[in-house]
Amino acid sequence: MNLTQQASWPASTGTRVLSLEAMAQCIPDGARVALAQDATGVSMALTRALVTRGVRGLRLVCVPIGGMQTDILIGAGCADVVETSAVTLGEFGTGPRFAAALKAGSIRVLDATCPAIHAALQAGQKGLPFMPLRGLLGTDVLAQRPDWKVIDNPFSTGDPIVLLPAIRPDVTFFHAPLADRHGNVAIGRQRDLLTMAQASRSCYVTVEEITDDDLMRDPGSSPGVIPAIYVDGIARAPRGAYPLRFLDVYGMDEVAAGEYAAAAQTADGFDRWLARWVGEPALAGA
């Protein structure tokens, strides 16, 4: 069965209602992928589908830091490049598979700062070739990024400024509370997700629920909605951020997160954890 047969196509937009498996097929090997931070909405459901599919060569852009999702993709051999300010499991420490891959030289890491990633992504959102940022001057990270250029401010002599090339991901994907069948996605106050969607060439979103109501009709809530024009596919995935915390909908499973952190300290432990994780029954369906 091809993707068109698996998906329903609303007449008014190009957004598709997909299964998780079909959505994973839409993210190609080698894609530059923007990932949300844990506090914003991470699609662990689609991450698992991508690992199961065996995606390879991803170039991850963590907006602005990575967590368990990034660590899993690295440990599973799905990613070759990571641009990030950090990869952390919070109270459980640095992502162990990230640290091991960095030490082994099996991934390329592009050091960044949180403001730098946000600024470069905003340039991509606005269709600009670059974005200026002052706070990087004099930092060690600037020396590690030859693609970041220091120039003289053209409007004031003796005033250097850093230019960051725009980040324009091939794909972004994340988890949100609600979408409608037209493809409009409710994100509330999580405005980073709108920036990611608008900067990226394609956007896929897993959601807790899909409603028949048009989310753009309510003038009170519509400012917190990503319009369907920026969304290529949605998939229903109840508890799709689990075991991570998801906004105010559910909290982190501290036991499950701790088990991952302990298992991932070694390659063998991670492989055993991963085999169990990808074998768990899916919680979601389109």
mmCIF file of C-alpha atoms in Angstrom:
data_model
loop_
_atom_site.group_PDB
_atom_site.id
_atom_site.type_symbol
_atom_site.label_atom_id
_atom_site.label_comp_id
_atom_site.label_asym_id
_atom_site.label_seq_id
_atom_site.Cartn_x
_atom_site.Cartn_y
_atom_site.Cartn_z
ATOM 1 C CA MET A 1 0.000 0.000 0.000
ATOM 2 C CA ASN A 2 1.436 3.404 -0.956
ATOM 3 C CA LEU A 3 1.289 6.561 1.142
ATOM 4 C CA THR A 4 -1.601 8.022 -0.816
ATOM 5 C CA GLN A 5 -3.690 4.932 -0.121
ATOM 6 C CA GLN A 6 -2.838 5.053 3.590
ATOM 7 C CA ALA A 7 -3.703 8.719 4.040
ATOM 8 C CA SER A 8 -6.866 10.774 3.906
ATOM 9 C CA TRP A 9 -6.528 14.041 1.980
ATOM 10 C CA PRO A 10 -8.717 16.988 3.060
ATOM 11 C CA ALA A 11 -9.972 18.863 0.023
ATOM 12 C CA SER A 12 -9.002 22.276 1.395
ATOM 13 C CA THR A 13 -5.302 21.697 2.183
ATOM 14 C CA GLY A 14 -2.322 19.454 1.420
ATOM 15 C CA THR A 15 -2.156 18.163 4.982
ATOM 16 C CA ARG A 16 -2.473 14.398 5.297
ATOM 17 C CA VAL A 17 -3.787 12.364 8.201
ATOM 18 C CA LEU A 18 -1.216 9.578 8.392
ATOM 19 C CA SER A 19 -0.295 6.513 10.351
ATOM 20 C CA LEU A 20 2.974 6.732 12.296
ATOM 21 C CA GLU A 21 4.552 4.251 9.894
ATOM 22 C CA ALA A 22 3.551 6.291 6.848
ATOM 23 C CA MET A 23 4.791 9.479 8.501
ATOM 24 C CA ALA A 24 8.178 7.885 9.183
ATOM 25 C CA GLN A 25 8.461 7.074 5.483
ATOM 26 C CA CYS A 26 8.066 10.784 4.680
ATOM 27 C CA ILE A 27 11.347 11.678 6.433
ATOM 28 C CA PRO A 28 14.182 10.652 4.111
ATOM 29 C CA ASP A 29 17.647 9.422 4.953
ATOM 30 C CA GLY A 30 20.131 12.284 5.146
ATOM 31 C CA ALA A 31 17.500 14.915 5.985
ATOM 32 C CA ARG A 32 18.350 17.947 8.073
ATOM 33 C CA VAL A 33 15.813 17.641 10.882
ATOM 34 C CA ALA A 34 14.829 20.253 13.478
ATOM 35 C CA LEU A 35 13.874 18.752 16.842
ATOM 36 C CA ALA A 36 11.983 20.413 19.684
ATOM 37 C CA GLN A 37 13.357 20.501 23.210
ATOM 38 C CA ASP A 38 11.758 18.347 25.900
ATOM 39 C CA ALA A 39 9.741 21.180 27.466
ATOM 40 C CA THR A 40 8.135 22.144 24.152
ATOM 41 C CA GLY A 41 6.800 18.865 22.777
ATOM 42 C CA VAL A 42 8.912 15.890 21.617
ATOM 43 C CA SER A 43 7.373 13.232 19.409
ATOM 44 C CA MET A 44 8.796 10.071 20.931
ATOM 45 C CA ALA A 45 6.144 8.120 19.017
ATOM 46 C CA LEU A 46 7.497 9.223 15.634
ATOM 47 C CA THR A 47 11.070 8.843 16.876
ATOM 48 C CA ARG A 48 10.357 5.194 17.600
ATOM 49 C CA ALA A 49 8.780 4.749 14.165
ATOM 50 C CA LEU A 50 11.890 6.261 12.545
ATOM 51 C CA VAL A 51 14.212 3.973 14.500
ATOM 52 C CA THR A 52 12.058 0.990 13.550
ATOM 53 C CA ARG A 53 12.194 2.071 9.908
ATOM 54 C CA GLY A 54 15.985 2.253 10.083
ATOM 55 C CA VAL A 55 16.455 5.872 9.000
ATOM 56 C CA ARG A 56 20.103 6.841 8.492
ATOM 57 C CA GLY A 57 22.295 9.899 8.021
ATOM 58 C CA LEU A 58 20.075 12.459 9.736
ATOM 59 C CA ARG A 59 21.527 15.902 10.449
ATOM 60 C CA LEU A 60 19.891 16.960 13.672
ATOM 61 C CA VAL A 61 19.276 20.573 14.699
ATOM 62 C CA CYS A 62 18.265 20.725 18.355
ATOM 63 C CA VAL A 63 16.093 23.758 19.071
ATOM 64 C CA PRO A 64 17.996 24.711 21.077
ATOM 65 C CA ILE A 65 19.068 21.629 23.105
ATOM 66 C CA GLY A 66 18.618 17.892 22.704
ATOM 67 C CA GLY A 67 17.449 15.300 25.200
ATOM 68 C CA MET A 68 16.450 11.637 25.243
ATOM 69 C CA GLN A 69 15.140 11.801 21.673
ATOM 70 C CA THR A 70 18.481 13.036 20.329
ATOM 71 C CA ASP A 71 20.397 10.514 22.423
ATOM 72 C CA ILE A 72 18.281 7.646 21.096
ATOM 73 C CA LEU A 73 18.693 8.697 17.462
ATOM 74 C CA ILE A 74 22.464 8.877 17.926
ATOM 75 C CA GLY A 75 22.660 5.562 19.761
ATOM 76 C CA ALA A 76 20.525 3.829 17.138
ATOM 77 C CA GLY A 77 22.862 4.989 14.367
ATOM 78 C CA CYS A 78 20.254 7.258 12.786
ATOM 79 C CA ALA A 79 22.230 10.533 12.939
ATOM 80 C CA ASP A 80 25.600 11.636 11.553
ATOM 81 C CA VAL A 81 25.572 15.348 12.490
ATOM 82 C CA VAL A 82 24.190 17.184 15.529
ATOM 83 C CA GLU A 83 23.956 20.963 15.845
ATOM 84 C CA THR A 84 23.113 21.770 19.438
ATOM 85 C CA SER A 85 23.825 23.736 22.568
ATOM 86 C CA ALA A 86 23.726 20.568 24.699
ATOM 87 C CA VAL A 87 22.377 17.020 24.842
ATOM 88 C CA THR A 88 21.123 16.414 28.348
ATOM 89 C CA LEU A 89 18.821 14.069 30.215
ATOM 90 C CA GLY A 90 18.273 16.711 32.881
ATOM 91 C CA GLU A 91 18.855 15.363 36.372
ATOM 92 C CA PHE A 92 20.162 12.127 34.841
ATOM 93 C CA GLY A 93 23.133 13.912 33.269
ATOM 94 C CA THR A 94 24.572 14.239 29.769
ATOM 95 C CA GLY A 95 23.100 12.013 27.076
ATOM 96 C CA PRO A 96 25.318 8.910 27.330
ATOM 97 C CA ARG A 97 25.078 7.810 23.703
ATOM 98 C CA PHE A 98 25.845 11.365 22.581
ATOM 99 C CA ALA A 99 28.897 11.466 24.849
ATOM 100 C CA ALA A 100 30.099 8.067 23.638
ATOM 101 C CA ALA A 101 29.656 8.978 19.968
ATOM 102 C CA LEU A 102 31.437 12.289 20.476
ATOM 103 C CA LYS A 103 34.375 10.526 22.147
ATOM 104 C CA ALA A 104 34.508 7.880 19.410
ATOM 105 C CA GLY A 105 34.276 10.475 16.629
ATOM 106 C CA SER A 106 31.292 8.713 15.071
ATOM 107 C CA ILE A 107 29.221 11.907 14.870
ATOM 108 C CA ARG A 108 30.036 15.450 13.843
ATOM 109 C CA VAL A 109 28.964 18.010 16.427
ATOM 110 C CA LEU A 110 28.366 21.643 15.487
ATOM 111 C CA ASP A 111 28.739 23.609 18.708
ATOM 112 C CA ALA A 112 26.146 26.331 19.143
ATOM 113 C CA THR A 113 24.418 28.459 21.730
ATOM 114 C CA CYS A 114 20.702 28.725 22.402
ATOM 115 C CA PRO A 115 20.451 32.327 21.064
ATOM 116 C CA ALA A 116 22.463 31.369 17.965
ATOM 117 C CA ILE A 117 20.175 28.480 17.039
ATOM 118 C CA HIS A 118 17.047 30.556 17.609
ATOM 119 C CA ALA A 119 18.438 33.473 15.569
ATOM 120 C CA ALA A 120 19.540 31.291 12.640
ATOM 121 C CA LEU A 121 16.191 29.513 12.627
ATOM 122 C CA GLN A 122 14.404 32.878 12.583
ATOM 123 C CA ALA A 123 16.448 33.795 9.517
ATOM 124 C CA GLY A 124 15.190 30.621 7.856
ATOM 125 C CA GLN A 125 11.644 31.460 8.910
ATOM 126 C CA LYS A 126 11.893 34.933 7.343
ATOM 127 C CA GLY A 127 13.624 33.790 4.150
ATOM 128 C CA LEU A 128 16.804 35.700 5.019
ATOM 129 C CA PRO A 129 20.300 34.411 4.159
ATOM 130 C CA PHE A 130 21.686 35.196 7.605
ATOM 131 C CA MET A 131 20.940 36.758 10.975
ATOM 132 C CA PRO A 132 23.287 39.068 12.967
ATOM 133 C CA LEU A 133 24.015 38.282 16.609
ATOM 134 C CA ARG A 134 26.325 40.211 18.911
ATOM 135 C CA GLY A 135 26.660 38.014 22.007
ATOM 136 C CA LEU A 136 28.999 35.470 20.397
ATOM 137 C CA LEU A 137 31.913 37.884 20.148
ATOM 138 C CA GLY A 138 34.834 36.813 22.314
ATOM 139 C CA THR A 139 33.493 33.322 22.996
ATOM 140 C CA ASP A 140 35.274 30.029 22.427
ATOM 141 C CA VAL A 141 32.335 28.640 20.466
ATOM 142 C CA LEU A 142 32.881 31.240 17.741
ATOM 143 C CA ALA A 143 36.322 29.773 17.060
ATOM 144 C CA GLN A 144 34.717 26.354 16.429
ATOM 145 C CA ARG A 145 32.304 27.617 13.764
ATOM 146 C CA PRO A 146 34.057 28.777 10.585
ATOM 147 C CA ASP A 147 30.631 29.116 8.952
ATOM 148 C CA TRP A 148 29.848 31.994 11.361
ATOM 149 C CA LYS A 149 31.339 35.220 10.015
ATOM 150 C CA VAL A 150 32.462 38.338 11.871
ATOM 151 C CA ILE A 151 32.067 41.567 9.877
ATOM 152 C CA ASP A 152 32.128 45.280 10.597
ATOM 153 C CA ASN A 153 28.738 46.807 11.182
ATOM 154 C CA PRO A 154 28.120 48.669 7.866
ATOM 155 C CA PHE A 155 26.336 51.453 9.760
ATOM 156 C CA SER A 156 28.979 52.072 12.423
ATOM 157 C CA THR A 157 32.765 51.823 12.205
ATOM 158 C CA GLY A 158 34.660 49.783 14.787
ATOM 159 C CA ASP A 159 31.563 47.765 15.681
ATOM 160 C CA PRO A 160 31.979 44.044 14.843
ATOM 161 C CA ILE A 161 28.966 41.765 14.530
ATOM 162 C CA VAL A 162 28.567 38.018 13.935
ATOM 163 C CA LEU A 163 26.553 36.761 10.968
ATOM 164 C CA LEU A 164 24.890 33.349 11.287
ATOM 165 C CA PRO A 165 23.797 31.485 8.147
ATOM 166 C CA ALA A 166 20.092 30.737 8.122
ATOM 167 C CA ILE A 167 18.972 27.340 9.363
ATOM 168 C CA ARG A 168 16.471 25.954 6.869
ATOM 169 C CA PRO A 169 15.708 22.349 7.893
ATOM 170 C CA ASP A 170 14.400 19.827 5.410
ATOM 171 C CA VAL A 171 11.962 18.535 8.025
ATOM 172 C CA THR A 172 10.714 19.361 11.483
ATOM 173 C CA PHE A 173 8.579 17.121 13.632
ATOM 174 C CA PHE A 174 7.152 17.461 17.113
ATOM 175 C CA HIS A 175 4.209 16.555 19.355
ATOM 176 C CA ALA A 176 1.226 18.810 20.040
ATOM 177 C CA PRO A 177 -1.991 18.511 22.051
ATOM 178 C CA LEU A 178 -4.529 18.853 19.257
ATOM 179 C CA ALA A 179 -5.033 19.146 15.506
ATOM 180 C CA ASP A 180 -8.103 19.342 13.328
ATOM 181 C CA ARG A 181 -8.749 17.319 10.204
ATOM 182 C CA HIS A 182 -7.792 20.256 8.009
ATOM 183 C CA GLY A 183 -4.251 20.071 9.443
ATOM 184 C CA ASN A 184 -4.344 23.102 11.747
ATOM 185 C CA VAL A 185 -2.309 22.317 14.881
ATOM 186 C CA ALA A 186 -2.839 23.850 18.335
ATOM 187 C CA ILE A 187 0.450 24.737 20.058
ATOM 188 C CA GLY A 188 -0.704 27.334 22.604
ATOM 189 C CA ARG A 189 2.267 29.299 23.978
ATOM 190 C CA GLN A 190 4.929 27.069 22.376
ATOM 191 C CA ARG A 191 5.894 29.651 19.742
ATOM 192 C CA ASP A 192 9.209 27.961 18.948
ATOM 193 C CA LEU A 193 7.169 25.285 17.176
ATOM 194 C CA LEU A 194 5.691 27.860 14.797
ATOM 195 C CA THR A 195 9.172 29.142 13.976
ATOM 196 C CA MET A 196 10.357 25.592 13.305
ATOM 197 C CA ALA A 197 7.382 24.831 11.067
ATOM 198 C CA GLN A 198 7.757 28.023 9.049
ATOM 199 C CA ALA A 199 11.533 27.664 8.670
ATOM 200 C CA SER A 200 11.355 24.048 7.504
ATOM 201 C CA ARG A 201 10.569 22.720 4.053
ATOM 202 C CA SER A 202 8.176 20.156 5.548
ATOM 203 C CA CYS A 203 6.535 19.648 8.929
ATOM 204 C CA TYR A 204 5.005 16.552 10.529
ATOM 205 C CA VAL A 205 3.151 16.591 13.828
ATOM 206 C CA THR A 206 1.894 13.872 16.139
ATOM 207 C CA VAL A 207 -0.965 14.895 18.392
ATOM 208 C CA GLU A 208 -2.872 13.624 21.378
ATOM 209 C CA GLU A 209 -6.202 14.114 19.611
ATOM 210 C CA ILE A 210 -7.662 15.043 16.223
ATOM 211 C CA THR A 211 -10.896 17.035 16.265
ATOM 212 C CA ASP A 212 -13.566 17.615 13.647
ATOM 213 C CA ASP A 213 -13.793 21.268 14.769
ATOM 214 C CA ASP A 214 -11.943 23.929 12.768
ATOM 215 C CA LEU A 215 -9.276 25.280 15.135
ATOM 216 C CA MET A 216 -8.904 28.477 13.100
ATOM 217 C CA ARG A 217 -12.509 29.571 13.624
ATOM 218 C CA ASP A 218 -12.146 30.696 17.248
ATOM 219 C CA PRO A 219 -10.472 34.149 17.297
ATOM 220 C CA GLY A 220 -9.528 33.626 20.933
ATOM 221 C CA SER A 221 -7.515 30.442 20.397
ATOM 222 C CA SER A 222 -6.462 30.716 16.734
ATOM 223 C CA PRO A 223 -3.315 32.801 17.500
ATOM 224 C CA GLY A 224 -1.991 29.646 19.217
ATOM 225 C CA VAL A 225 -2.562 27.501 16.129
ATOM 226 C CA ILE A 226 -0.135 26.635 13.329
ATOM 227 C CA PRO A 227 -2.135 26.989 10.084
ATOM 228 C CA ALA A 228 -2.434 23.892 7.944
ATOM 229 C CA ILE A 229 -0.475 25.554 5.145
ATOM 230 C CA TYR A 230 2.697 24.888 7.177
ATOM 231 C CA VAL A 231 1.827 21.294 8.109
ATOM 232 C CA ASP A 232 2.383 18.377 5.727
ATOM 233 C CA GLY A 233 1.055 15.556 7.874
ATOM 234 C CA ILE A 234 -0.540 14.784 11.224
ATOM 235 C CA ALA A 235 -0.869 11.511 13.114
ATOM 236 C CA ARG A 236 -2.838 10.703 16.232
ATOM 237 C CA ALA A 237 -0.495 9.446 18.944
ATOM 238 C CA PRO A 238 -1.994 9.370 22.461
ATOM 239 C CA ARG A 239 0.795 9.869 25.029
ATOM 240 C CA GLY A 240 3.078 10.424 22.070
ATOM 241 C CA ALA A 241 5.742 12.226 24.128
ATOM 242 C CA TYR A 242 6.016 9.431 26.732
ATOM 243 C CA PRO A 243 8.133 8.885 28.823
ATOM 244 C CA LEU A 244 8.896 12.613 28.661
ATOM 245 C CA ARG A 245 6.749 15.273 30.281
ATOM 246 C CA PHE A 246 4.239 16.832 27.910
ATOM 247 C CA LEU A 247 3.218 20.372 28.825
ATOM 248 C CA ASP A 248 0.508 20.162 31.497
ATOM 249 C CA VAL A 249 -1.059 17.061 29.945
ATOM 250 C CA TYR A 250 1.119 14.466 31.712
ATOM 251 C CA GLY A 251 4.370 14.357 33.624
ATOM 252 C CA MET A 252 7.644 12.580 32.990
ATOM 253 C CA ASP A 253 7.871 8.923 33.940
ATOM 254 C CA GLU A 254 10.906 9.309 36.181
ATOM 255 C CA VAL A 255 11.337 5.559 36.554
ATOM 256 C CA ALA A 256 11.355 4.951 32.790
ATOM 257 C CA ALA A 257 13.719 7.890 32.207
ATOM 258 C CA GLY A 258 16.073 6.602 34.885
ATOM 259 C CA GLU A 259 16.032 3.125 33.373
ATOM 260 C CA TYR A 260 17.007 4.586 30.018
ATOM 261 C CA ALA A 261 19.804 6.691 31.513
ATOM 262 C CA ALA A 262 21.242 3.637 33.302
ATOM 263 C CA ALA A 263 20.940 1.278 30.328
ATOM 264 C CA ALA A 264 22.428 3.742 27.838
ATOM 265 C CA GLN A 265 25.692 4.024 29.749
ATOM 266 C CA THR A 266 26.982 1.113 27.653
ATOM 267 C CA ALA A 267 26.423 0.156 24.024
ATOM 268 C CA ASP A 268 25.140 -3.294 24.992
ATOM 269 C CA GLY A 269 22.789 -1.859 27.588
ATOM 270 C CA PHE A 270 21.437 0.626 25.081
ATOM 271 C CA ASP A 271 20.919 -2.078 22.447
ATOM 272 C CA ARG A 272 18.909 -4.179 24.909
ATOM 273 C CA TRP A 273 16.842 -1.139 25.913
ATOM 274 C CA LEU A 274 16.254 -0.222 22.257
ATOM 275 C CA ALA A 275 15.120 -3.741 21.341
ATOM 276 C CA ARG A 276 12.508 -3.617 24.107
ATOM 277 C CA TRP A 277 11.417 -0.087 23.183
ATOM 278 C CA VAL A 278 10.831 -0.690 19.486
ATOM 279 C CA GLY A 279 9.027 -3.937 20.326
ATOM 280 C CA GLU A 280 6.476 -2.287 22.598
ATOM 281 C CA PRO A 281 2.895 -2.191 21.288
ATOM 282 C CA ALA A 282 2.079 1.078 19.534
ATOM 283 C CA LEU A 283 -0.214 3.359 21.514
ATOM 284 C CA ALA A 284 -1.282 5.368 18.505
ATOM 285 C CA GLY A 285 -3.147 5.107 15.249
ATOM 286 C CA ALA A 286 -4.289 7.518 12.592
#
